[in-house]
mmCIF file of N, CA and C in Angstrom:
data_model
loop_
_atom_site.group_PDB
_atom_site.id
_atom_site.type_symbol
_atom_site.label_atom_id
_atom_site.label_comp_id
_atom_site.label_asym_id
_atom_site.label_seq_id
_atom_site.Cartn_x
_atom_site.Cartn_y
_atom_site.Cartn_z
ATOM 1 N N UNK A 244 -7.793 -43.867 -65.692
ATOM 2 C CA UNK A 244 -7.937 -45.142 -65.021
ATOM 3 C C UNK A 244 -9.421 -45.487 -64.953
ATOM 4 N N UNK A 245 -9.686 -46.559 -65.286
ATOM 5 C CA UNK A 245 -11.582 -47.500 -65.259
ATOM 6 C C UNK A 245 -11.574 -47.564 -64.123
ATOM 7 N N UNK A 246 -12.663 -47.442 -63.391
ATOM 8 C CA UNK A 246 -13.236 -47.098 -62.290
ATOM 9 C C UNK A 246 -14.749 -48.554 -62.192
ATOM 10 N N UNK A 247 -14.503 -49.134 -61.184
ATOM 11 C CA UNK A 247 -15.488 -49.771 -60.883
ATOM 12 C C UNK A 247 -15.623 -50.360 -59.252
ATOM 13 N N UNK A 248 -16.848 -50.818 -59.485
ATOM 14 C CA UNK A 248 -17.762 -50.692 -58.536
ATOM 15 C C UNK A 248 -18.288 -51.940 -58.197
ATOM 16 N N UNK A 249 -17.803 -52.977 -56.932
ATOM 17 C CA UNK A 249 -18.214 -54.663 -56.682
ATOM 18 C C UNK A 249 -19.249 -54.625 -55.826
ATOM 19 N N UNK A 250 -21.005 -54.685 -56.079
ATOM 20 C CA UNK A 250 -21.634 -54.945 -54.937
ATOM 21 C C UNK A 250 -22.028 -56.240 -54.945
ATOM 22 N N UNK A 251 -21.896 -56.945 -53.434
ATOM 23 C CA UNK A 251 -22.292 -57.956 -53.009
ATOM 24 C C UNK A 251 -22.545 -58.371 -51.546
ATOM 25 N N UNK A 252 -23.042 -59.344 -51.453
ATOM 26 C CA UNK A 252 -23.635 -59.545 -50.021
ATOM 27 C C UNK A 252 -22.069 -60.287 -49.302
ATOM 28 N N UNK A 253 -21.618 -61.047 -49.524
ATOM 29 C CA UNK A 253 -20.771 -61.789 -49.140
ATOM 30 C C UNK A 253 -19.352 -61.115 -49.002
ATOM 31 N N UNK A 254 -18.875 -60.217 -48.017
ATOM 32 C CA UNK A 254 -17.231 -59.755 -47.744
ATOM 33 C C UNK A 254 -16.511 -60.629 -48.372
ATOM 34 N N UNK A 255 -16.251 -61.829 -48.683
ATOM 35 C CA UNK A 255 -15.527 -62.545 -49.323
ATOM 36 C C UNK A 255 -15.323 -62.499 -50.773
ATOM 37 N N UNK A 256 -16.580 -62.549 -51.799
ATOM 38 C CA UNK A 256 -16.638 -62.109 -53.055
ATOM 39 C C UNK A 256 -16.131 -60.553 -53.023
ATOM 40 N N UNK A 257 -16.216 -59.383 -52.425
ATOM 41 C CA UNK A 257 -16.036 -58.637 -53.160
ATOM 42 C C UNK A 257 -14.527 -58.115 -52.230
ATOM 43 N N UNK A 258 -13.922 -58.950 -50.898
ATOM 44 C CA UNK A 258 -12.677 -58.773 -51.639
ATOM 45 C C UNK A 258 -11.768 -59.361 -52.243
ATOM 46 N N UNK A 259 -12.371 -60.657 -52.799
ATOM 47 C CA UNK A 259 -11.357 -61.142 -53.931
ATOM 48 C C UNK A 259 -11.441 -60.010 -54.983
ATOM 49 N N UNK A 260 -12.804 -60.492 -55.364
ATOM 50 C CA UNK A 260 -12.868 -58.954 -56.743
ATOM 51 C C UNK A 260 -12.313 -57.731 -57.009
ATOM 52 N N UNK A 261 -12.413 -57.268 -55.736
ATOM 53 C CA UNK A 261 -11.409 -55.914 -54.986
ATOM 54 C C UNK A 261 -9.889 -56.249 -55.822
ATOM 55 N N UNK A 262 -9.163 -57.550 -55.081
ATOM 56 C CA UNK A 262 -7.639 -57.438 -55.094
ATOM 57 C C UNK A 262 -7.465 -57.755 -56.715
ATOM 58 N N UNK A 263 -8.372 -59.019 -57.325
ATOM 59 C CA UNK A 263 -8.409 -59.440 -58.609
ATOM 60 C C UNK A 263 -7.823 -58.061 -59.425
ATOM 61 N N UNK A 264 -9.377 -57.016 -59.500
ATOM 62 C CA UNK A 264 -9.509 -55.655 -60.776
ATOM 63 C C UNK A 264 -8.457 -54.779 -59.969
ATOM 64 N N UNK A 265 -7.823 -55.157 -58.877
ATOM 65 C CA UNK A 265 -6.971 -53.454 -58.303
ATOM 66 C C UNK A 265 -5.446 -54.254 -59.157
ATOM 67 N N UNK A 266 -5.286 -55.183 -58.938
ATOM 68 C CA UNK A 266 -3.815 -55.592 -59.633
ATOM 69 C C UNK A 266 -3.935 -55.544 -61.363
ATOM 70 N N UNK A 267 -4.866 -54.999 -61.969
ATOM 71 C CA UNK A 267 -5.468 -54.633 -63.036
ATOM 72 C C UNK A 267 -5.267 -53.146 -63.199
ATOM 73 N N UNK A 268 -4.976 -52.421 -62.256
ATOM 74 C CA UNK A 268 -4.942 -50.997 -62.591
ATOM 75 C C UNK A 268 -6.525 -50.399 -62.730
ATOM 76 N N UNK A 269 -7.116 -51.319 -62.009
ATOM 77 C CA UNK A 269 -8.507 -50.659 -61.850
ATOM 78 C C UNK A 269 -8.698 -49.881 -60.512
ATOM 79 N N UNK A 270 -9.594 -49.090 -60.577
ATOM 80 C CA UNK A 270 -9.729 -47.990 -58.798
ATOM 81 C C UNK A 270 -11.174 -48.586 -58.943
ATOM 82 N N UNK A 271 -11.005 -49.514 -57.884
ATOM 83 C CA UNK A 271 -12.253 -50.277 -57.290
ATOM 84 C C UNK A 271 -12.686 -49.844 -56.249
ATOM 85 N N UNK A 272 -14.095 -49.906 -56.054
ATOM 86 C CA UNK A 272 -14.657 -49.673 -54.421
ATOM 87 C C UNK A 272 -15.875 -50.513 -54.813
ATOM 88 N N UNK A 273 -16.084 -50.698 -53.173
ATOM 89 C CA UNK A 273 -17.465 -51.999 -52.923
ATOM 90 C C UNK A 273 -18.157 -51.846 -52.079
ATOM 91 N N UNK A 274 -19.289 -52.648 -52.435
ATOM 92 C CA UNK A 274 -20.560 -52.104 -51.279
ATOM 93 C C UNK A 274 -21.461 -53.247 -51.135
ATOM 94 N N UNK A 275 -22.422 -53.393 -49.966
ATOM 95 C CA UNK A 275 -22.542 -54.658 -49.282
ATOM 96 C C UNK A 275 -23.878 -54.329 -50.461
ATOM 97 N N UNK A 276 -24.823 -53.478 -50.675
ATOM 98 C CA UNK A 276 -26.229 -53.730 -51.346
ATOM 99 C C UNK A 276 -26.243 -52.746 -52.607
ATOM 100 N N UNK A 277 -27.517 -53.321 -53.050
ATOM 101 C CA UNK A 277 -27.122 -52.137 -54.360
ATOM 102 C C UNK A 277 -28.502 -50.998 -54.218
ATOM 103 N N UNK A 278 -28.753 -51.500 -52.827
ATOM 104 C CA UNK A 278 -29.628 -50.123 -52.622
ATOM 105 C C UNK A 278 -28.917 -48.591 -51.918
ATOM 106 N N UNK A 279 -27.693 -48.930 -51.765
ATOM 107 C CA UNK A 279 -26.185 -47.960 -50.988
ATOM 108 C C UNK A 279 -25.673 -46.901 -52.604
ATOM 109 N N UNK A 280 -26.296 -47.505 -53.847
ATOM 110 C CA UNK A 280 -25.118 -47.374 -54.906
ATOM 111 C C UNK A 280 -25.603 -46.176 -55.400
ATOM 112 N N UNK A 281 -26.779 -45.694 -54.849
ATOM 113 C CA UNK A 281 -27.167 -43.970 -55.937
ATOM 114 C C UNK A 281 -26.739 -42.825 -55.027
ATOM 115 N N UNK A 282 -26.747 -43.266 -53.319
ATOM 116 C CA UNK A 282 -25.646 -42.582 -52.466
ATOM 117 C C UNK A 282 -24.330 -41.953 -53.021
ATOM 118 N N UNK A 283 -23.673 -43.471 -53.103
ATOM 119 C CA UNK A 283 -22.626 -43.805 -53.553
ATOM 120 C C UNK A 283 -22.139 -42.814 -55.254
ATOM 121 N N UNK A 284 -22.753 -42.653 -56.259
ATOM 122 C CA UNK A 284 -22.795 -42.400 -57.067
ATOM 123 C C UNK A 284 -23.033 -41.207 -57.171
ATOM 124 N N UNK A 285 -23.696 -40.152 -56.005
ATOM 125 C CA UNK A 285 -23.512 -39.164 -55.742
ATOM 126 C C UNK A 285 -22.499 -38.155 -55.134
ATOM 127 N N UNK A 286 -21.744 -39.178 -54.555
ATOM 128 C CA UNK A 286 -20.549 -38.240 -53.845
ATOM 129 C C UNK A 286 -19.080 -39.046 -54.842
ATOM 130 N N UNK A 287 -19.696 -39.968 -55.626
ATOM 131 C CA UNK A 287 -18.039 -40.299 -56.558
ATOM 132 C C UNK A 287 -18.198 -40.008 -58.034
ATOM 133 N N UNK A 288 -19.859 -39.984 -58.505
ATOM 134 C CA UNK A 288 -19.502 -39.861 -59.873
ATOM 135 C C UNK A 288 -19.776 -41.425 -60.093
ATOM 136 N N UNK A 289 -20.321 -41.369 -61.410
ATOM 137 C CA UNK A 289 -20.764 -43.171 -61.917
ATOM 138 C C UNK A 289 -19.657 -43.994 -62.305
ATOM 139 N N UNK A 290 -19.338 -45.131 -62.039
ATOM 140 C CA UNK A 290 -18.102 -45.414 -62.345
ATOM 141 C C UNK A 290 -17.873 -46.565 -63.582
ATOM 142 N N UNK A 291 -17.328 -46.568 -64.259
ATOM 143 C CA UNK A 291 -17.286 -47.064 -65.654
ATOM 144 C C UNK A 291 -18.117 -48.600 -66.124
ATOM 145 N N UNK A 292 -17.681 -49.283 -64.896
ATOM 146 C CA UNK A 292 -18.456 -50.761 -64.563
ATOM 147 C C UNK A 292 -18.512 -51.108 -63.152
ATOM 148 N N UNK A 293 -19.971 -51.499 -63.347
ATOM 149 C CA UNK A 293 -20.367 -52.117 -61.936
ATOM 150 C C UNK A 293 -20.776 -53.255 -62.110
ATOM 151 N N UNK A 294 -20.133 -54.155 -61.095
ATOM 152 C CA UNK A 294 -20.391 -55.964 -61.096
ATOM 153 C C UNK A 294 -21.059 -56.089 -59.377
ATOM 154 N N UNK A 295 -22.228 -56.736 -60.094
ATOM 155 C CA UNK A 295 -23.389 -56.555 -58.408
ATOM 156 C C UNK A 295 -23.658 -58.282 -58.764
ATOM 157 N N UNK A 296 -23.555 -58.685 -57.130
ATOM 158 C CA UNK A 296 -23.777 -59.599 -57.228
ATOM 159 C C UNK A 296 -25.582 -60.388 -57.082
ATOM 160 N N UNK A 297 -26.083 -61.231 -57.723
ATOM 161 C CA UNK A 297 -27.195 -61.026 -58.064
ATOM 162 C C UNK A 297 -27.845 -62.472 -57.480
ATOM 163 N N UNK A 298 -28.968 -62.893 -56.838
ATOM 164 C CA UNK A 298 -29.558 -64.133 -56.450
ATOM 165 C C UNK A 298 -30.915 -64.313 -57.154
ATOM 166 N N UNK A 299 -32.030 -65.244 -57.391
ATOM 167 C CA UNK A 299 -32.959 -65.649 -58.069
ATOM 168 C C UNK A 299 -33.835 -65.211 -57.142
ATOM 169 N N UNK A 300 -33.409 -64.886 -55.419
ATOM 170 C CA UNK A 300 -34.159 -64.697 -54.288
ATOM 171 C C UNK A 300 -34.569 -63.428 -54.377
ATOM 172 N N UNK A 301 -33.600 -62.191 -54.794
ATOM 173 C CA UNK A 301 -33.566 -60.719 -54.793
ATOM 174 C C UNK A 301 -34.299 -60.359 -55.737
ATOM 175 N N UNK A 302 -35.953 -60.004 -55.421
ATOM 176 C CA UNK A 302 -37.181 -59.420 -56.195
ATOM 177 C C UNK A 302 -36.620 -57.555 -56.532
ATOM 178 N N UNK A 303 -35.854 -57.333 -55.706
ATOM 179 C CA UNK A 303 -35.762 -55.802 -56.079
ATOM 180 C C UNK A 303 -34.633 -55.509 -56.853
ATOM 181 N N UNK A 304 -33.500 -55.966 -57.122
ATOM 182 C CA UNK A 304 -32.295 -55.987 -57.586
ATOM 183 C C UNK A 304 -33.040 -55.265 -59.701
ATOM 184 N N UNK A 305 -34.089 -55.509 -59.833
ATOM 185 C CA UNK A 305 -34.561 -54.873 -61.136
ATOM 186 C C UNK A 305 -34.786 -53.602 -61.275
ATOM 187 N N UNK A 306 -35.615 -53.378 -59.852
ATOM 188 C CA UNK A 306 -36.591 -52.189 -59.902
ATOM 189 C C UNK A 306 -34.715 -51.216 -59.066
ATOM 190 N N UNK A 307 -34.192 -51.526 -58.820
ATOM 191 C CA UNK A 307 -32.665 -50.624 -58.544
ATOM 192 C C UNK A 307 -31.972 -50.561 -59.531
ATOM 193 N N UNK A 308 -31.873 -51.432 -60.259
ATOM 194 C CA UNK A 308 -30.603 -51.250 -61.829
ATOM 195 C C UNK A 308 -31.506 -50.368 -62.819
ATOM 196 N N UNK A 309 -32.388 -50.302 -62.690
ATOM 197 C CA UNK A 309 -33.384 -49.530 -63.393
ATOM 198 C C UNK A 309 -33.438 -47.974 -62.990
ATOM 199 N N UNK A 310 -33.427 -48.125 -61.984
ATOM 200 C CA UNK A 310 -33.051 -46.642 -61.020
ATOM 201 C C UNK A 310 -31.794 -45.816 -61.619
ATOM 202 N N UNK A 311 -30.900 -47.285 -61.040
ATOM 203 C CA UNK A 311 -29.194 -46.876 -61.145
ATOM 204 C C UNK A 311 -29.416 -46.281 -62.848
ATOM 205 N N UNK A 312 -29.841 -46.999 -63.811
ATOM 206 C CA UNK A 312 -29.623 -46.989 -65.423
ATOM 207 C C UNK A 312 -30.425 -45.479 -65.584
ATOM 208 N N UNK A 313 -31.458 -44.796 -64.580
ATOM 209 C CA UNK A 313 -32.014 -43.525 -65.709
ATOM 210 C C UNK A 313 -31.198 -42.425 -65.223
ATOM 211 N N UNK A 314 -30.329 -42.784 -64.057
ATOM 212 C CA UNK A 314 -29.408 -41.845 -63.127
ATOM 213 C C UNK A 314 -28.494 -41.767 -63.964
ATOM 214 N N UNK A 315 -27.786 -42.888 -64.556
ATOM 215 C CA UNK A 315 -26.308 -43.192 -65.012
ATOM 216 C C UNK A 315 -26.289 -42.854 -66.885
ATOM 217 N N UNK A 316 -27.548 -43.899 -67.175
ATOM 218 C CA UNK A 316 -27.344 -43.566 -68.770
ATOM 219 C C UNK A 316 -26.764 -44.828 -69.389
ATOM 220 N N UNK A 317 -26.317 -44.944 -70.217
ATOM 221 C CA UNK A 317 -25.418 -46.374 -71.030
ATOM 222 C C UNK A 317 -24.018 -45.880 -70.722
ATOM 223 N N UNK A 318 -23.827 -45.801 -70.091
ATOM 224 C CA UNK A 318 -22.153 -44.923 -70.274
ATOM 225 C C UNK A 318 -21.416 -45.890 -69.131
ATOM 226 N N UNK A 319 -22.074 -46.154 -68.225
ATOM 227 C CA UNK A 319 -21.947 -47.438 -67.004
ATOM 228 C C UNK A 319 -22.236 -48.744 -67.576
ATOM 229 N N UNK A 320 -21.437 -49.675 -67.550
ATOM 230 C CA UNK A 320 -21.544 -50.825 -68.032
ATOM 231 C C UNK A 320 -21.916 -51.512 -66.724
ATOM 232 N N UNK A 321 -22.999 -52.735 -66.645
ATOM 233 C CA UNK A 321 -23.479 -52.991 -65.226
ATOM 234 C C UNK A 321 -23.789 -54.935 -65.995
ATOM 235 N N UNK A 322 -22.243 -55.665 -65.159
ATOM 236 C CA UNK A 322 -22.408 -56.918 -64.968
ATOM 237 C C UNK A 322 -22.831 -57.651 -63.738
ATOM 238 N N UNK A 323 -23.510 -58.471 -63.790
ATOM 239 C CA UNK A 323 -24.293 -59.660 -62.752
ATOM 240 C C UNK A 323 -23.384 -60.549 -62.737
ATOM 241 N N UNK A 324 -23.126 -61.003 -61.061
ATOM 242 C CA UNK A 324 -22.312 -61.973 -60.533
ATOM 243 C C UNK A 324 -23.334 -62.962 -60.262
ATOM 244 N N UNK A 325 -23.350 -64.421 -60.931
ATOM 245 C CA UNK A 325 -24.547 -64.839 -60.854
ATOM 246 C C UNK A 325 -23.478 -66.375 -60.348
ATOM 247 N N UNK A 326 -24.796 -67.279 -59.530
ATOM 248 C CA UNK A 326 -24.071 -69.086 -59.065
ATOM 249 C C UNK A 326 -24.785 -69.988 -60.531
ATOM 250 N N UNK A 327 -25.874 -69.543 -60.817
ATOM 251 C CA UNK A 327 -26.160 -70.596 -62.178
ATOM 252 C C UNK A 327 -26.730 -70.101 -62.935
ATOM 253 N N UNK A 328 -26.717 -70.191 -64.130
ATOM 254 C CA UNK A 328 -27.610 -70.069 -65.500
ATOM 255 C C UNK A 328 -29.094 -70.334 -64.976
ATOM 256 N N UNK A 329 -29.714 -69.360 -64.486
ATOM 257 C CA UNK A 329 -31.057 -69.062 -64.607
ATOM 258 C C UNK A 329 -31.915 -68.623 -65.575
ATOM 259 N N UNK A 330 -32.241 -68.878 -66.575
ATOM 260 C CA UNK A 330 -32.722 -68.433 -67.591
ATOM 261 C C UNK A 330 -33.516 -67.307 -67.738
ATOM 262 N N UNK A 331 -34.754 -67.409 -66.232
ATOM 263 C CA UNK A 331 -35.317 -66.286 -66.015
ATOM 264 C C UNK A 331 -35.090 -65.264 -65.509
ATOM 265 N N UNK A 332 -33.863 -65.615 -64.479
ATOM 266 C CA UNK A 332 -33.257 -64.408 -63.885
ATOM 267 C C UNK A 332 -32.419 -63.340 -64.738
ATOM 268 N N UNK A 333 -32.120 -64.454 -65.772
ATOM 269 C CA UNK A 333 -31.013 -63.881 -66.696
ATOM 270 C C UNK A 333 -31.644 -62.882 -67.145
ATOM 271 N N UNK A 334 -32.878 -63.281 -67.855
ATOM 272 C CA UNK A 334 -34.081 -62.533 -68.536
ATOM 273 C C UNK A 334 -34.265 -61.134 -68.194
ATOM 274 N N UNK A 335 -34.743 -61.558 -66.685
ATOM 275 C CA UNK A 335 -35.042 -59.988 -65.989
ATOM 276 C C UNK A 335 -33.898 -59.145 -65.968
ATOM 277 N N UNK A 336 -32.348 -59.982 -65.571
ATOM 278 C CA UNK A 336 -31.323 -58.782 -65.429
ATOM 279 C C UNK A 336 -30.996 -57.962 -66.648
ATOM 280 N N UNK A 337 -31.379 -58.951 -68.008
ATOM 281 C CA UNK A 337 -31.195 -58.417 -69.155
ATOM 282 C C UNK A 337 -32.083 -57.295 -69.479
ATOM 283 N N UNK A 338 -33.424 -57.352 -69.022
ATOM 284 C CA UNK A 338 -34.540 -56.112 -69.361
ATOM 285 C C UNK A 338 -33.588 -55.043 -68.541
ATOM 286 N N UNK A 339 -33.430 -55.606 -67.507
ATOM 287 C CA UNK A 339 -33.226 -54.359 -66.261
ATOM 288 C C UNK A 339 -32.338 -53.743 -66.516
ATOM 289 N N UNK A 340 -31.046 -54.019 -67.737
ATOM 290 C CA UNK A 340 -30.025 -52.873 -68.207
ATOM 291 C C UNK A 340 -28.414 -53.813 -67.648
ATOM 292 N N UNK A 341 -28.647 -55.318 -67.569
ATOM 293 C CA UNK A 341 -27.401 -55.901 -66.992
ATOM 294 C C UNK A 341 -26.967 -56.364 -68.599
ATOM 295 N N UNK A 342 -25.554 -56.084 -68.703
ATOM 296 C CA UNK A 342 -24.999 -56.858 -69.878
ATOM 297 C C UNK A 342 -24.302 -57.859 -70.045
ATOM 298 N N UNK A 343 -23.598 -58.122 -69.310
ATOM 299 C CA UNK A 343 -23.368 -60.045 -69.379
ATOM 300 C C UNK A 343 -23.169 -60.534 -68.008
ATOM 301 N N UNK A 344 -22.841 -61.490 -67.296
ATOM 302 C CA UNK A 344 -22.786 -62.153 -66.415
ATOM 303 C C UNK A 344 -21.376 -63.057 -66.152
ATOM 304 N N UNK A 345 -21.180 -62.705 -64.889
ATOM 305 C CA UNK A 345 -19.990 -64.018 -64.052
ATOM 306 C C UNK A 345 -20.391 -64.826 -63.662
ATOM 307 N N UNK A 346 -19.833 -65.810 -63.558
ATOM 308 C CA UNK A 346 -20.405 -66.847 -62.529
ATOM 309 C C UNK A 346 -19.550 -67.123 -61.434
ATOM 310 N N UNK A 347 -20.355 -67.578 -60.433
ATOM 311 C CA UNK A 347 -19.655 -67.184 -59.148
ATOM 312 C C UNK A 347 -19.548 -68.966 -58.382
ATOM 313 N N UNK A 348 -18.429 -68.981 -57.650
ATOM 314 C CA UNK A 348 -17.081 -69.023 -57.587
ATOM 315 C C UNK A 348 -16.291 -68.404 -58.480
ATOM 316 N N UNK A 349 -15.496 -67.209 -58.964
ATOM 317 C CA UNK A 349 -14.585 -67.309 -60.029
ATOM 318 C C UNK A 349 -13.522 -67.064 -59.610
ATOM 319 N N UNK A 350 -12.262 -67.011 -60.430
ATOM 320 C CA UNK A 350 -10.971 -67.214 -60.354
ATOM 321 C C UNK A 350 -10.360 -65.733 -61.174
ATOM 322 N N UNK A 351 -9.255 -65.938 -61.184
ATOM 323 C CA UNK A 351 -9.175 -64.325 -61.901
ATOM 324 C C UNK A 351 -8.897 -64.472 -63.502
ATOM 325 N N UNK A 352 -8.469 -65.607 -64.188
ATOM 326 C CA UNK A 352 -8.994 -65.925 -65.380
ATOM 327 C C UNK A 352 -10.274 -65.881 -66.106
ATOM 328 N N UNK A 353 -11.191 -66.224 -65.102
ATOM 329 C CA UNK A 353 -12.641 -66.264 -65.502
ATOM 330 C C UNK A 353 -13.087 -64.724 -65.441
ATOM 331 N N UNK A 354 -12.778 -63.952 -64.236
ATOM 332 C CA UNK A 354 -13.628 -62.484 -63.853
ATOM 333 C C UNK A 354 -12.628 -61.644 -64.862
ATOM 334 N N UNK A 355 -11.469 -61.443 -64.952
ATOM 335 C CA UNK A 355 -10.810 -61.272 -66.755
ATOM 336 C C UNK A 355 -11.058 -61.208 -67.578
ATOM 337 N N UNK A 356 -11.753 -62.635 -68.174
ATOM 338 C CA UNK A 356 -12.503 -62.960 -69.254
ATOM 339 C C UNK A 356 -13.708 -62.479 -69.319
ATOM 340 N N UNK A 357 -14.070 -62.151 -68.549
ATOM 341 C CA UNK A 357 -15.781 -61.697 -68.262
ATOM 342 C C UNK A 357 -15.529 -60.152 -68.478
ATOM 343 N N UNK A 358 -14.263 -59.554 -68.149
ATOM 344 C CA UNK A 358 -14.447 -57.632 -67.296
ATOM 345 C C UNK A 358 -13.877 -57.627 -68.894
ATOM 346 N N UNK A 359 -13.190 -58.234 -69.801
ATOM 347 C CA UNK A 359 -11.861 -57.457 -70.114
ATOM 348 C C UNK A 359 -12.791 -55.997 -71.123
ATOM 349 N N UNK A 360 -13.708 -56.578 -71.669
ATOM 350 C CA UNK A 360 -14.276 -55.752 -72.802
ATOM 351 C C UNK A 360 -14.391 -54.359 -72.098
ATOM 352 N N UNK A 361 -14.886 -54.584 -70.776
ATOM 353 C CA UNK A 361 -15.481 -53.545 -69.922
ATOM 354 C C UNK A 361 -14.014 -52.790 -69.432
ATOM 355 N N UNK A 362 -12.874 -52.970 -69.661
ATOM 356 C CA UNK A 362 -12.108 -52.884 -69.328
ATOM 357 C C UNK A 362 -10.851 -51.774 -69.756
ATOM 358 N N UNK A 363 -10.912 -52.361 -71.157
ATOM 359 C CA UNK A 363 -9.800 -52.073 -72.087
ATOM 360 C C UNK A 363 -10.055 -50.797 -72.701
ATOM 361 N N UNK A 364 -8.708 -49.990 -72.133
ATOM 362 C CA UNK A 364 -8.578 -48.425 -72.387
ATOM 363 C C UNK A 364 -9.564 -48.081 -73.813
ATOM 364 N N UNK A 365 -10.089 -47.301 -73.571
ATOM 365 C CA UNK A 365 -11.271 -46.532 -74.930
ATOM 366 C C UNK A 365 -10.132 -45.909 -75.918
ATOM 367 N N UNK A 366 -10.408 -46.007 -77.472
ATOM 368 C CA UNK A 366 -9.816 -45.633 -78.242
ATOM 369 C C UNK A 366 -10.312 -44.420 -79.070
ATOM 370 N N UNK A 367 -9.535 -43.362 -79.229
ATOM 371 C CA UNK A 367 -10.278 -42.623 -79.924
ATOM 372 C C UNK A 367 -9.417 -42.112 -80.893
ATOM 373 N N UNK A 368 -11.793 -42.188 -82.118
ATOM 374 C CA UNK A 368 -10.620 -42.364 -83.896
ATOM 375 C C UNK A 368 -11.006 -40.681 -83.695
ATOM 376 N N UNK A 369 -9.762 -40.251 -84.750
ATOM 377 C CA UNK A 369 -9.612 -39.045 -85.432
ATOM 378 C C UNK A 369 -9.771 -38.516 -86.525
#
């Protein structure tokens, strides 16, 4: 079972996200900051994808995914819950080890469309 991980500021985003990826057969857990998540990652193990929710306001949200990424490795897939196409923010989340982005309000069509890659059982050739 994919294992992931919703941080955000807002109880509301992450328990839609919660009920969205759990009726998915995902084992979700969530956390209010993403300065909680190397805690966190110590007593569960890194979990396959993490979707953190991300603002243009939050100067540190780089210098932590950067943290999270030399702890974790590429093996954690780490998407940004973002409200608009920031170009520069995008920029930085992209240096900082984020690989694509939601946009927020979403619906469970949209956060679907966004997770599924991150999602879909790993295949292995022989």
């Amino acid at each position: 079972m994919k294992t992931c991980l919703v941080i955000d500021e807002a109880p509301v985003i992450r328990k839609i996200a919660f009920r969205l990826l759990s009726r998915e057969g995902v084992d979700v857990d969530t956390l209010e900051k993403p300065s909680q998540v190397l805690d966190w990652i110590d007593s569960h193990g890194a979990p396959d994808l993490m979707v953190v929710g991300v603002s243009a306001q939050d100067k540190t949200i780089v210098d932590e995914i950067k943290a999270i990424r030399e702890r974790c490795g590429s093996a954690m897939h780490v998407v940004a819950m973002i409200v608009e196409a920031n170009l520069g923010l995008m920029t930085r989340l992209k240096r900082a080890g984020f690989e694509s982005y939601v946009y927020k309000p979403f619906d469970r069509a949209a956060l679907e469309a966004s997770l599924a890659r991150y999602l879909e059982p790993e295949t292995i050739l022989a």
